[in-house]
mmCIF file of C-alpha atoms and ligand atoms in Angstrom:
data_model
loop_
_atom_site.group_PDB
_atom_site.id
_atom_site.type_symbol
_atom_site.label_atom_id
_atom_site.label_comp_id
_atom_site.label_asym_id
_atom_site.label_seq_id
_atom_site.Cartn_x
_atom_site.Cartn_y
_atom_site.Cartn_z
ATOM 1 C CA MET A 1 0.000 0.000 0.000
ATOM 2 C CA THR A 2 1.391 3.364 -0.952
ATOM 3 C CA ARG A 3 1.759 6.151 1.559
ATOM 4 C CA TYR A 4 2.253 9.635 0.200
ATOM 5 C CA LYS A 5 1.843 13.217 1.299
ATOM 6 C CA VAL A 6 -1.478 14.516 -0.029
ATOM 7 C CA ASN A 7 -1.606 17.815 -1.896
ATOM 8 C CA ALA A 8 -4.059 20.617 -1.096
ATOM 9 C CA GLU A 9 -6.546 19.418 -3.711
ATOM 10 C CA GLU A 10 -6.542 15.836 -2.439
ATOM 11 C CA LEU A 11 -6.902 17.058 1.134
ATOM 12 C CA THR A 12 -9.922 19.224 0.273
ATOM 13 C CA ALA A 13 -11.537 16.293 -1.544
ATOM 14 C CA ALA A 14 -10.893 13.961 1.400
ATOM 15 C CA LEU A 15 -12.281 16.423 3.952
ATOM 16 C CA ALA A 16 -15.497 16.661 1.936
ATOM 17 C CA GLU A 17 -16.024 12.951 2.664
ATOM 18 C CA LEU A 18 -14.972 13.125 6.306
ATOM 19 C CA PRO A 19 -17.663 14.923 8.343
ATOM 20 C CA GLY A 20 -16.370 16.543 11.518
ATOM 21 C CA TRP A 21 -12.734 16.388 10.456
ATOM 22 C CA GLU A 22 -10.643 19.530 9.976
ATOM 23 C CA VAL A 23 -7.006 20.478 9.632
ATOM 24 C CA LYS A 24 -5.781 21.846 12.953
ATOM 25 C CA ASP A 25 -2.129 22.704 13.636
ATOM 26 C CA GLY A 26 -1.152 20.821 10.477
ATOM 27 C CA LYS A 27 -2.868 17.605 11.565
ATOM 28 C CA LEU A 28 -6.119 15.898 10.639
ATOM 29 C CA HIS A 29 -8.282 16.525 13.703
ATOM 30 C CA LYS A 30 -11.633 15.335 15.045
ATOM 31 C CA THR A 31 -13.249 15.033 18.459
ATOM 32 C CA TYR A 32 -15.530 12.021 18.890
ATOM 33 C CA LYS A 33 -18.217 11.816 21.561
ATOM 34 C CA PHE A 34 -19.551 8.388 22.533
ATOM 35 C CA GLY A 35 -22.477 7.329 24.689
ATOM 36 C CA SER A 36 -20.273 6.165 27.540
ATOM 37 C CA PHE A 37 -16.688 5.706 28.683
ATOM 38 C CA ALA A 38 -16.936 1.982 27.888
ATOM 39 C CA GLN A 39 -18.003 2.688 24.288
ATOM 40 C CA ALA A 40 -15.178 5.201 23.862
ATOM 41 C CA ILE A 41 -12.568 2.766 25.139
ATOM 42 C CA GLY A 42 -14.026 -0.102 23.089
ATOM 43 C CA TRP A 43 -13.669 2.002 19.956
ATOM 44 C CA MET A 44 -10.115 2.949 20.896
ATOM 45 C CA VAL A 45 -9.152 -0.714 21.304
ATOM 46 C CA SER A 46 -10.655 -1.631 17.917
ATOM 47 C CA ILE A 47 -8.845 1.253 16.247
ATOM 48 C CA ALA A 48 -5.608 0.497 18.080
ATOM 49 C CA ILE A 49 -5.570 -3.041 16.658
ATOM 50 C CA HIS A 50 -6.257 -1.742 13.151
ATOM 51 C CA ALA A 51 -3.687 1.071 13.475
ATOM 52 C CA ASP A 52 -1.006 -1.311 14.652
ATOM 53 C CA LYS A 53 -1.650 -3.630 11.704
ATOM 54 C CA MET A 54 -1.259 -0.596 9.406
ATOM 55 C CA ASP A 55 1.836 0.424 11.382
ATOM 56 C CA HIS A 56 0.291 3.878 11.482
ATOM 57 C CA HIS A 57 -0.516 5.234 14.910
ATOM 58 C CA PRO A 58 -2.855 8.040 15.982
ATOM 59 C CA GLU A 59 -2.164 10.825 18.431
ATOM 60 C CA TRP A 60 -5.209 10.796 20.673
ATOM 61 C CA ALA A 61 -6.507 11.563 24.138
ATOM 62 C CA ASN A 62 -9.553 10.322 26.030
ATOM 63 C CA VAL A 63 -11.580 12.150 28.666
ATOM 64 C CA TYR A 64 -14.639 10.144 29.801
ATOM 65 C CA ASN A 65 -16.724 9.682 26.623
ATOM 66 C CA ARG A 66 -14.716 12.031 24.393
ATOM 67 C CA ILE A 67 -11.683 11.249 22.277
ATOM 68 C CA ARG A 68 -9.609 13.919 20.575
ATOM 69 C CA VAL A 69 -7.756 12.563 17.562
ATOM 70 C CA ASP A 70 -4.884 14.078 15.587
ATOM 71 C CA LEU A 71 -3.541 12.231 12.556
ATOM 72 C CA VAL A 72 -0.220 13.062 10.934
ATOM 73 C CA THR A 73 2.604 11.097 9.363
ATOM 74 C CA HIS A 74 5.865 11.469 11.246
ATOM 75 C CA ASP A 75 7.937 9.602 8.648
ATOM 76 C CA LEU A 76 6.950 12.158 5.992
ATOM 77 C CA GLY A 77 8.076 15.145 8.048
ATOM 78 C CA ASN A 78 4.765 15.474 9.911
ATOM 79 C CA ALA A 79 2.708 15.810 6.748
ATOM 80 C CA ILE A 80 -0.870 14.641 6.282
ATOM 81 C CA SER A 81 -0.710 11.514 4.145
ATOM 82 C CA SER A 82 -2.926 9.011 2.388
ATOM 83 C CA TRP A 83 -2.643 6.800 5.460
ATOM 84 C CA ASP A 84 -3.995 9.533 7.738
ATOM 85 C CA ILE A 85 -7.017 9.790 5.458
ATOM 86 C CA GLU A 86 -7.421 6.024 5.378
ATOM 87 C CA LEU A 87 -7.237 5.808 9.167
ATOM 88 C CA ALA A 88 -9.730 8.677 9.541
ATOM 89 C CA LYS A 89 -12.186 6.793 7.320
ATOM 90 C CA LYS A 90 -11.753 3.647 9.395
ATOM 91 C CA MET A 91 -12.315 5.650 12.589
ATOM 92 C CA ASP A 92 -15.578 7.064 11.246
ATOM 93 C CA ALA A 93 -16.699 3.647 10.001
ATOM 94 C CA LEU A 94 -16.168 2.038 13.406
ATOM 95 C CA ALA A 95 -17.744 4.962 15.277
ATOM 96 C CA ALA A 96 -20.945 4.769 13.233
HETATM 97 N N1 H2B B 1 2.562 6.459 12.844
HETATM 98 C C1 H2B B 1 2.381 7.661 12.313
HETATM 99 N N2 H2B B 1 1.291 8.366 12.624
HETATM 100 N N3 H2B B 1 3.273 8.189 11.466
HETATM 101 C C2 H2B B 1 4.387 7.531 11.123
HETATM 102 O O1 H2B B 1 5.182 8.044 10.332
HETATM 103 C C3 H2B B 1 4.604 6.238 11.678
HETATM 104 C C4 H2B B 1 3.649 5.736 12.576
HETATM 105 N N4 H2B B 1 5.646 5.525 11.364
HETATM 106 N N5 H2B B 1 3.846 4.544 13.175
HETATM 107 C C5 H2B B 1 5.825 4.170 11.774
HETATM 108 C C6 H2B B 1 5.083 3.836 13.052
HETATM 109 C C7 H2B B 1 7.319 3.895 11.855
HETATM 110 O O2 H2B B 1 7.905 4.626 12.893
HETATM 111 C C8 H2B B 1 7.660 2.427 11.996
HETATM 112 C C9 H2B B 1 9.141 2.216 12.127
HETATM 113 O O3 H2B B 1 7.188 1.748 10.860
#
């Protein structure tokens, strides 16, 4: 699977398909709110397994039922890459 830095056009197109996501401090950012702490942690565990298989790891923080997520690719000089977009899509799919 190829991993590449997305250009401005690709980023705009991706954001149009990623409700709630925005670029914040150069990273792909979203805050999720779940129905409970248990649901939030369950989602994190599912995503953690997927992220580790991808070898692409999120920056995230949990407070009760909220999870703040920042996605960026360290190996590409902290750029937003195709893998950040792919992981964001997976996060939305599993949160639905
Ligand atoms: N996660 C993220 N978000 N960006 C990376 O560049 C990255 C990663 N690189 N997880 C991986 C691990 C790399 O360090 C290992 C050696 O494959």
